[in-house]
PDB file of C-alpha atoms and ligand atoms in Angstrom:
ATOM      1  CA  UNK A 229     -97.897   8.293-107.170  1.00 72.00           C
ATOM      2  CA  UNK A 230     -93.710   7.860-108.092  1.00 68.00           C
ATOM      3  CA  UNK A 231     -93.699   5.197-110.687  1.00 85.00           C
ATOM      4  CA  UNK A 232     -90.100   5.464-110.697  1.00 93.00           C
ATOM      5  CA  UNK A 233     -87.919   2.405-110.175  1.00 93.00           C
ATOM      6  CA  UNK A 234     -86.861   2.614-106.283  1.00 92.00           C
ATOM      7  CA  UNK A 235     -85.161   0.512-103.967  1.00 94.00           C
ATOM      8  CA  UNK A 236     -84.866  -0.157-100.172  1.00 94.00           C
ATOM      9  CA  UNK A 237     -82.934  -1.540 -97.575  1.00 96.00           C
ATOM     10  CA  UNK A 238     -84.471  -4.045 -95.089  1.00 95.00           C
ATOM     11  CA  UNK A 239     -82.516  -3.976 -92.159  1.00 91.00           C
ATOM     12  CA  UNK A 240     -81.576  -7.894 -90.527  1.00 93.00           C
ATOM     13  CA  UNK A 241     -81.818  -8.623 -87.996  1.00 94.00           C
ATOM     14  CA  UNK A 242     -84.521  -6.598 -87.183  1.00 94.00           C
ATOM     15  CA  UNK A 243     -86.281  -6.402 -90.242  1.00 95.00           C
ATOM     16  CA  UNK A 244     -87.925  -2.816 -90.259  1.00 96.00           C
ATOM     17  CA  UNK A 245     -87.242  -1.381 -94.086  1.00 96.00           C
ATOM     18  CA  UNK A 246     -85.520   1.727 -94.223  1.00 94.00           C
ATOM     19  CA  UNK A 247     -88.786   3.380 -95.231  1.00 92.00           C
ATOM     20  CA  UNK A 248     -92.016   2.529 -95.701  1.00 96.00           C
ATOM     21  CA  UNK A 249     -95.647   4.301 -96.338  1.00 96.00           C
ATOM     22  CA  UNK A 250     -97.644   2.136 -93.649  1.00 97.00           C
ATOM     23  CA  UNK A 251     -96.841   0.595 -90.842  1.00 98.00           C
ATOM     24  CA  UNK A 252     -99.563  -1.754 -89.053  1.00 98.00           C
ATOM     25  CA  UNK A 253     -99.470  -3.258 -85.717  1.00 98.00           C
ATOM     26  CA  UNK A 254    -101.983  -5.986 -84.768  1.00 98.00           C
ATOM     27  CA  UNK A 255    -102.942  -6.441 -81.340  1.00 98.00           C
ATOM     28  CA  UNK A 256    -104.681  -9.415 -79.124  1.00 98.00           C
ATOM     29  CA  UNK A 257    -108.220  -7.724 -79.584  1.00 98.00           C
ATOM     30  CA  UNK A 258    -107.957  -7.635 -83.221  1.00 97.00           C
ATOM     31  CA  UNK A 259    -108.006 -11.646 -83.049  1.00 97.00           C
ATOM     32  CA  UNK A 260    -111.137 -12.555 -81.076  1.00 96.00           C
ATOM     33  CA  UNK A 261    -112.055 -16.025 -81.677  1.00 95.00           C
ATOM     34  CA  UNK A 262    -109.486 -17.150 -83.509  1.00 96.00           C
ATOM     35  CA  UNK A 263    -107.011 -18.505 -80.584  1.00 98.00           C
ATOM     36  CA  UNK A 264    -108.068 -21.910 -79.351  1.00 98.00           C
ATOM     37  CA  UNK A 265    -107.809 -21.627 -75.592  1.00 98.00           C
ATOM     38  CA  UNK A 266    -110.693 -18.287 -75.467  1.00 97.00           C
ATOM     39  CA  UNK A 267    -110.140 -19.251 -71.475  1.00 98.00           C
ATOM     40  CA  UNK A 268    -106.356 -17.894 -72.114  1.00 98.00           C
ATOM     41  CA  UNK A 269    -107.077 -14.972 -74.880  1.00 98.00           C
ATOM     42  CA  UNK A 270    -109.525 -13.439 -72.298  1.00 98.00           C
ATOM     43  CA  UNK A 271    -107.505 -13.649 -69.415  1.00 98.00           C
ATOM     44  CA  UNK A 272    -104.404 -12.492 -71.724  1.00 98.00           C
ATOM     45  CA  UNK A 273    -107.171  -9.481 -73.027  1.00 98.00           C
ATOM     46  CA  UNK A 274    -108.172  -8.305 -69.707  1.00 98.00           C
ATOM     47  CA  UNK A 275    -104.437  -7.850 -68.531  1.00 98.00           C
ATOM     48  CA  UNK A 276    -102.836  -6.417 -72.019  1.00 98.00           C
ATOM     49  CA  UNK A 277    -103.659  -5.971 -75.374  1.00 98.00           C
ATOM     50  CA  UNK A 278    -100.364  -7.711 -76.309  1.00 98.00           C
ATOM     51  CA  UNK A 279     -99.170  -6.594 -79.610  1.00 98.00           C
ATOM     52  CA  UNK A 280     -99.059  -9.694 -81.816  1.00 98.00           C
ATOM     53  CA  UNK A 281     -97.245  -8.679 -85.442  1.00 98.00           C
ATOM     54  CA  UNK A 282     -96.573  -5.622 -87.588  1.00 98.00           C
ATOM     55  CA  UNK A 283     -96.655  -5.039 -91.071  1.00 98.00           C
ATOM     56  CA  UNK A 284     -94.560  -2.454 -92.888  1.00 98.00           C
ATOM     57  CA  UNK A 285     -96.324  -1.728 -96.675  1.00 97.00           C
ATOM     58  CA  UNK A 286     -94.697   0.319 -99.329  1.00 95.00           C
ATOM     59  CA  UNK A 287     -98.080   2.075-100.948  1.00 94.00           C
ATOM     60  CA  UNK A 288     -98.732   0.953-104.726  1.00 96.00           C
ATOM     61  CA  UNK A 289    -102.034   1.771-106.311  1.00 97.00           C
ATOM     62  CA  UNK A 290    -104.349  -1.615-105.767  1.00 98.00           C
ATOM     63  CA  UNK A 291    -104.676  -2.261-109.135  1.00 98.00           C
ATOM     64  CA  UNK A 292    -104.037  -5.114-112.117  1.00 97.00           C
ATOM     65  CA  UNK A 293    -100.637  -4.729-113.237  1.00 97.00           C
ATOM     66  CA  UNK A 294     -99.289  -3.583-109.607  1.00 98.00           C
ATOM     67  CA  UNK A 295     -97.658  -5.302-107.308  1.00 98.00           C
ATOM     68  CA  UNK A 296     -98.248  -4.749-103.198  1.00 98.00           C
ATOM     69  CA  UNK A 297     -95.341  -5.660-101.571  1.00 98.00           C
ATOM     70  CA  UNK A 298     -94.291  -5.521 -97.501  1.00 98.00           C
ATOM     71  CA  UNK A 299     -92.882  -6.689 -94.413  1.00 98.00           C
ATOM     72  CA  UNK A 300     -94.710  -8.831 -92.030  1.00 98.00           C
ATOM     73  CA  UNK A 301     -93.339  -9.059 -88.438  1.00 98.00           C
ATOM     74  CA  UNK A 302     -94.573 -11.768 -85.943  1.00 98.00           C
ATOM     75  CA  UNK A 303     -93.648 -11.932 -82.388  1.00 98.00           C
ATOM     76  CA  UNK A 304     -92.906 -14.497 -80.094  1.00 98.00           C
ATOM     77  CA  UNK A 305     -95.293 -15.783 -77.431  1.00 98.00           C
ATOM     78  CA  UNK A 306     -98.409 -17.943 -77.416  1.00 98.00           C
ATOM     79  CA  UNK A 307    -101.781 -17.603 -75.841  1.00 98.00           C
ATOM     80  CA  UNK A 308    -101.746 -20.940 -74.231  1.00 98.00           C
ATOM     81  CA  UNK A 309    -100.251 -23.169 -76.232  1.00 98.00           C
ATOM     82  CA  UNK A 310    -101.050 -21.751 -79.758  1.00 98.00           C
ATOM     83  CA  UNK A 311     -98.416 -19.774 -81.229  1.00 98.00           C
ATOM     84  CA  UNK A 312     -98.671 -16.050 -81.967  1.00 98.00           C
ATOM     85  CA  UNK A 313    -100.027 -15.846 -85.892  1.00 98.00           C
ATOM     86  CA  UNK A 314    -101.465 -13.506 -88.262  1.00 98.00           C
ATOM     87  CA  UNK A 315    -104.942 -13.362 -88.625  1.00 98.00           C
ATOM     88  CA  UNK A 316    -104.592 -14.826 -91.958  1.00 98.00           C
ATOM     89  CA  UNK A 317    -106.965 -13.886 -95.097  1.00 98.00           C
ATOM     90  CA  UNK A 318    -108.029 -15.186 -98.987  1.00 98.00           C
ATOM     91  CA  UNK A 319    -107.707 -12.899-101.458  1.00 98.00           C
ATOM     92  CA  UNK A 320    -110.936 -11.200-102.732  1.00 98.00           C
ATOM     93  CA  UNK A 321    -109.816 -12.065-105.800  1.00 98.00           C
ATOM     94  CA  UNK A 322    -109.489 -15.547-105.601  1.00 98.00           C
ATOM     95  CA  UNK A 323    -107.457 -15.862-108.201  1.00 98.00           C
ATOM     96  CA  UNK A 324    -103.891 -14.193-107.168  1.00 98.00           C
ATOM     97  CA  UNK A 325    -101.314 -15.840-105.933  1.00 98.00           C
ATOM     98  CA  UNK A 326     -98.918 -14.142-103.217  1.00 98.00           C
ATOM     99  CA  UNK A 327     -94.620 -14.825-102.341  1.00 98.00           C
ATOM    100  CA  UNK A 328     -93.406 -15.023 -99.197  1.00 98.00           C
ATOM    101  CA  UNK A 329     -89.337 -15.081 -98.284  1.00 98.00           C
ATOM    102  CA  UNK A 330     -88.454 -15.846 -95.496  1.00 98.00           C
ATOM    103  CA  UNK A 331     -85.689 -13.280 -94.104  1.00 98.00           C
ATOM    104  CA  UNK A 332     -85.418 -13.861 -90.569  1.00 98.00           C
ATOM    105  CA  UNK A 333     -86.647 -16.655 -87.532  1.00 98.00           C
ATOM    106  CA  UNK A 334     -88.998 -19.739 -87.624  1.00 98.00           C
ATOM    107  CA  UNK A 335     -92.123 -21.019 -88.758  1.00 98.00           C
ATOM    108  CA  UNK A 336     -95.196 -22.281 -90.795  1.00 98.00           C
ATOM    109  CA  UNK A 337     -97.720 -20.600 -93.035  1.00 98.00           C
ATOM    110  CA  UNK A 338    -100.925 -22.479 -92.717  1.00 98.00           C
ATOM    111  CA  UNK A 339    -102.939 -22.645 -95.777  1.00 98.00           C
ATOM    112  CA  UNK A 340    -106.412 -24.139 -96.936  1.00 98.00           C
ATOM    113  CA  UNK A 341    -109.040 -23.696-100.256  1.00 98.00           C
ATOM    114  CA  UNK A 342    -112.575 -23.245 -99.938  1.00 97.00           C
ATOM    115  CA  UNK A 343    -112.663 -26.555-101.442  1.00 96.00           C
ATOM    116  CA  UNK A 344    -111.281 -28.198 -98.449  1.00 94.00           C
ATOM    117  CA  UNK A 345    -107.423 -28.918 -99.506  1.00 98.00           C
ATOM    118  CA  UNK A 346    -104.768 -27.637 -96.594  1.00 98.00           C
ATOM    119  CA  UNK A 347    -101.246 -27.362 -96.162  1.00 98.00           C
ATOM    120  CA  UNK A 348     -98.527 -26.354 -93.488  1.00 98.00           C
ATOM    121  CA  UNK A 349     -95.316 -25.172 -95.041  1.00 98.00           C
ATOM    122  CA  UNK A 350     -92.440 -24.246 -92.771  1.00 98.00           C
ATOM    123  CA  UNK A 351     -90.784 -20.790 -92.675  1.00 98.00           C
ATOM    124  CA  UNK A 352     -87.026 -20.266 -92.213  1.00 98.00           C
ATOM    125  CA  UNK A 353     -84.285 -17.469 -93.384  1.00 98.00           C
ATOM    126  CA  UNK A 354     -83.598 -18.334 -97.111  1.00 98.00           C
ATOM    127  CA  UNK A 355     -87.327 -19.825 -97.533  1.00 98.00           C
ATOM    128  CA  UNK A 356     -89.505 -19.311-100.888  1.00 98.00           C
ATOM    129  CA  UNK A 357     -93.353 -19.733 -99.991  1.00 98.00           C
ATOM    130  CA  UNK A 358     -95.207 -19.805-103.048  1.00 98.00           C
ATOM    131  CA  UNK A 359     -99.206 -19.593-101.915  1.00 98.00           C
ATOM    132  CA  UNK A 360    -100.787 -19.932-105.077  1.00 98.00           C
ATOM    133  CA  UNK A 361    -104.617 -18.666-106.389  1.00 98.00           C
ATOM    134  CA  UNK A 362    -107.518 -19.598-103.822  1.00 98.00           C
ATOM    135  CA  UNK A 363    -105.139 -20.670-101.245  1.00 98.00           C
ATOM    136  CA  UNK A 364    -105.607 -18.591 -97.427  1.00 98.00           C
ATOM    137  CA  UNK A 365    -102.944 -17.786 -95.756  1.00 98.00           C
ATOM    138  CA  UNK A 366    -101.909 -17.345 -92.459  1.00 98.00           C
ATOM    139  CA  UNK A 367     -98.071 -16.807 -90.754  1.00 98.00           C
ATOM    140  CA  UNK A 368     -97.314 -18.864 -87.524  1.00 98.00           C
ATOM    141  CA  UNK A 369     -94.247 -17.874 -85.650  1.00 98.00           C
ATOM    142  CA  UNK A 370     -93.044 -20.908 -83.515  1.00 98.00           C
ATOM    143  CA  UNK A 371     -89.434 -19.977 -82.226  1.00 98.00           C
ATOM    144  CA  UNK A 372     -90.436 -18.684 -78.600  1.00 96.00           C
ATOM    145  CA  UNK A 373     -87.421 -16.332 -78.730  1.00 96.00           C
ATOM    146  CA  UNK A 374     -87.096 -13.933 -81.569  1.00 97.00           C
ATOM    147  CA  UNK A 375     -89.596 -12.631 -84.142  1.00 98.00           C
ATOM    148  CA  UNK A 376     -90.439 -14.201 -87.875  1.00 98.00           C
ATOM    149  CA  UNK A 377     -89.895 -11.832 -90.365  1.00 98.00           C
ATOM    150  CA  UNK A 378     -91.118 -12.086 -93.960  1.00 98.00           C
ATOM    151  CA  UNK A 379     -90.956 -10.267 -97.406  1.00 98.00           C
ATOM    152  CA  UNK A 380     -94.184 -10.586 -99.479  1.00 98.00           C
ATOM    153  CA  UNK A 381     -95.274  -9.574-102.484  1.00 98.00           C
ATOM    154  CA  UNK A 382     -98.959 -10.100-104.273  1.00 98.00           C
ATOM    155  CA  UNK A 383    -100.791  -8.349-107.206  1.00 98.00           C
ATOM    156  CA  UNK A 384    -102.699  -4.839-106.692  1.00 98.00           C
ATOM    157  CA  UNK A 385    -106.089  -5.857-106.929  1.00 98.00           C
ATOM    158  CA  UNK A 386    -106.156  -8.910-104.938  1.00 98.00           C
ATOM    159  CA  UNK A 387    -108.065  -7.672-101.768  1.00 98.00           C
ATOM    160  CA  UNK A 388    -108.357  -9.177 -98.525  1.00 98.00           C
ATOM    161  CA  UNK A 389    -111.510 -11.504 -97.312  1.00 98.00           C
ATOM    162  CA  UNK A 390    -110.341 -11.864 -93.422  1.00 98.00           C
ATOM    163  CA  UNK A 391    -114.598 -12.520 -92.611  1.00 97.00           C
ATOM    164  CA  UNK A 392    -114.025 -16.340 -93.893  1.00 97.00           C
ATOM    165  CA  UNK A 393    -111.796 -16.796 -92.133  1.00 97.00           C
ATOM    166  CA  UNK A 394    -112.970 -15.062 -88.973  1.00 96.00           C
ATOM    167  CA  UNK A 395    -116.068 -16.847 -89.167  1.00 95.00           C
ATOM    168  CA  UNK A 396    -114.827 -20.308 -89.815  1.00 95.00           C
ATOM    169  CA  UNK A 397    -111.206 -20.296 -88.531  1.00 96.00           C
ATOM    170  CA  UNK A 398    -108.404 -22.981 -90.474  1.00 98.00           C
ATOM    171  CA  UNK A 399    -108.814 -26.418 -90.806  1.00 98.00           C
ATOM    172  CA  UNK A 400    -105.319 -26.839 -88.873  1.00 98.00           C
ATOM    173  CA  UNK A 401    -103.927 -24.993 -85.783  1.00 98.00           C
ATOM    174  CA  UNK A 402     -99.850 -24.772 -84.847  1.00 98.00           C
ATOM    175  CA  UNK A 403     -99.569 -25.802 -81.018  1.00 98.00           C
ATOM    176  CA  UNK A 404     -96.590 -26.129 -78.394  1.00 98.00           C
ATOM    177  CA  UNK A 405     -96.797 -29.698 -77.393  1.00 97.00           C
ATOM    178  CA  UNK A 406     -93.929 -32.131 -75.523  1.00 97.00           C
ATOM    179  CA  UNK A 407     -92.930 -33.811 -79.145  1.00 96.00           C
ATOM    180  CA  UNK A 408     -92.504 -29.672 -80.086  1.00 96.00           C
ATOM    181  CA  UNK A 409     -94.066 -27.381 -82.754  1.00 98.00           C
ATOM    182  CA  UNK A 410     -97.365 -29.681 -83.904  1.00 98.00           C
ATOM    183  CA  UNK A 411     -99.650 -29.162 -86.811  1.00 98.00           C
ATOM    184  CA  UNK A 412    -103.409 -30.450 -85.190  1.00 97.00           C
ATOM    185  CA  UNK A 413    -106.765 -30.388 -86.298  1.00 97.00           C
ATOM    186  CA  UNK A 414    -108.803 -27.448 -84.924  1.00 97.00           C
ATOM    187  CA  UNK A 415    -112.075 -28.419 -83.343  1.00 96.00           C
ATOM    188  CA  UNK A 416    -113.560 -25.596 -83.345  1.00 94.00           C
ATOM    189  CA  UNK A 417    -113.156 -25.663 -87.623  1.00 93.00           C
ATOM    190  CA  UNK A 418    -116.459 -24.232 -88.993  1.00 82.00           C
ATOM    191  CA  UNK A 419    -117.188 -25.083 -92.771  1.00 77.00           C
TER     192      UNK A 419
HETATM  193  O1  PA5 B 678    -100.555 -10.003 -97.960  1.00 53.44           O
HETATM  194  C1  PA5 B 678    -100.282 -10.801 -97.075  1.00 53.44           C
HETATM  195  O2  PA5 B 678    -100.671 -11.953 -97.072  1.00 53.44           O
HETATM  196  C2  PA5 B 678     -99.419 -10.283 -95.931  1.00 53.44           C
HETATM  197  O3  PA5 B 678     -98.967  -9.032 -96.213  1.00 53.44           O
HETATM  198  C3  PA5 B 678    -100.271 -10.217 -94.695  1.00 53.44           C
HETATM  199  O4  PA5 B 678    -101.243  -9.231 -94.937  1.00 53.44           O
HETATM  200  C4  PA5 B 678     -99.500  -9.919 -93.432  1.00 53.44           C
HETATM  201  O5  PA5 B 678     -98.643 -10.974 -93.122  1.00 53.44           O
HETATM  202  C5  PA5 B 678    -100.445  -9.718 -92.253  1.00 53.44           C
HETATM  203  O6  PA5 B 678    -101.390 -10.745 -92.173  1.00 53.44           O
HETATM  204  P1  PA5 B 678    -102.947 -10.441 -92.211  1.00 53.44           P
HETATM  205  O7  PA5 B 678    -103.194  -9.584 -93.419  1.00 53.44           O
HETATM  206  O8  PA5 B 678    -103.586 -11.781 -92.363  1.00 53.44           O
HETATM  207  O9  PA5 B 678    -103.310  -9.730 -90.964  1.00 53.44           O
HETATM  208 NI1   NI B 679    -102.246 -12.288 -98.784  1.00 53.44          NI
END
């Protein structure tokens, strides 16, 4: 692999890089379970496998020393009234730390540790999210009319553990309500 000092463009608004080695796209059926309303992701599933958020990754080796560093892309829309997220993730190594700015739209990243502590920080253009070690992560876009774009970069051999998550869900959902965007409890929280 080039280990040559390099540089790209990210194009705003828009926020697809110039180039890139990977591009992901997540879809509805990727996120089984995780939406609150399963009455609304199954009706949503059975008519479209609406596509949720893309990722753009520049390829480093995933290794000490490196760092992995992308785009992340969230649409607009909800399945009832939960905003469209990531799936979210802790590192395998729970020890590395991740930075997120901000470059484009609105919203939250919701975060917990396995030892039960949470927080909701909000996203906008200009934002520095620092997530530090042990803390899971997930992106919540809640402007209903454009997409939430993000830079991040996090250490080579961090890994991704998205099975805790699947399996338990957050401690804290992101929901349309009358007062607006609001951070709730989720009952459906598994420890
Ligand atoms: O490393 C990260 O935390 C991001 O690049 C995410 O992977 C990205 O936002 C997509 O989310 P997820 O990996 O939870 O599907
Ligand atoms: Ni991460």
């Amino acid at each position: 692999m080039d280990s040559k000092p390099y540089t790209f463009d990210i194009k705003l608004p828009g926020g697809i890089p110039d180039h890139y080695d990977n591009h992901i796209e997540r879809r509805l059926s990727s996120m089984r379970g995780q939406f609150l309303d399963q009455k609304a992701y199954s009706e949503r599933l059975a008519r479209e496998d609406t596509l949720l958020y893309e990722v753009y990754e520049f390829k480093r080796p995933e290794i000490a020393g490196e760092l992995l560093h992308g785009i992340s892309i969230v649409h607009p829309g909800k399945v009832g009234n939960e905003y469209y997220m990531t799936k979210g993730h802790f590192h395998t190594v729970l020890e590395t730390a991740e930075v997120y700015y901000c470059l484009q739209g609105q919203g939250y990243m919701v975060m917990e540790t396995p030892e039960g502590e949470w927080s909701v920080e909000p996203l906008r253009p200009g934002s520095v999210l620092y997530v530090p070690p042990r803390w899971a992560h997930r992106s919540v876009n809640t402007a209903l009319d454009g997409d939430l774009v993000t830079f991040f970069i996090y250490p080579g051999d961090a890994g991704h553990d998205y099975g805790t998550i699947e399996s338990q869900g957050y401690r804290k959902l992101v929901m349309d309500t009358p007062a607006g965007a609001s951070i709730v409890d989720n009952p459906r929280w598994k420890s």
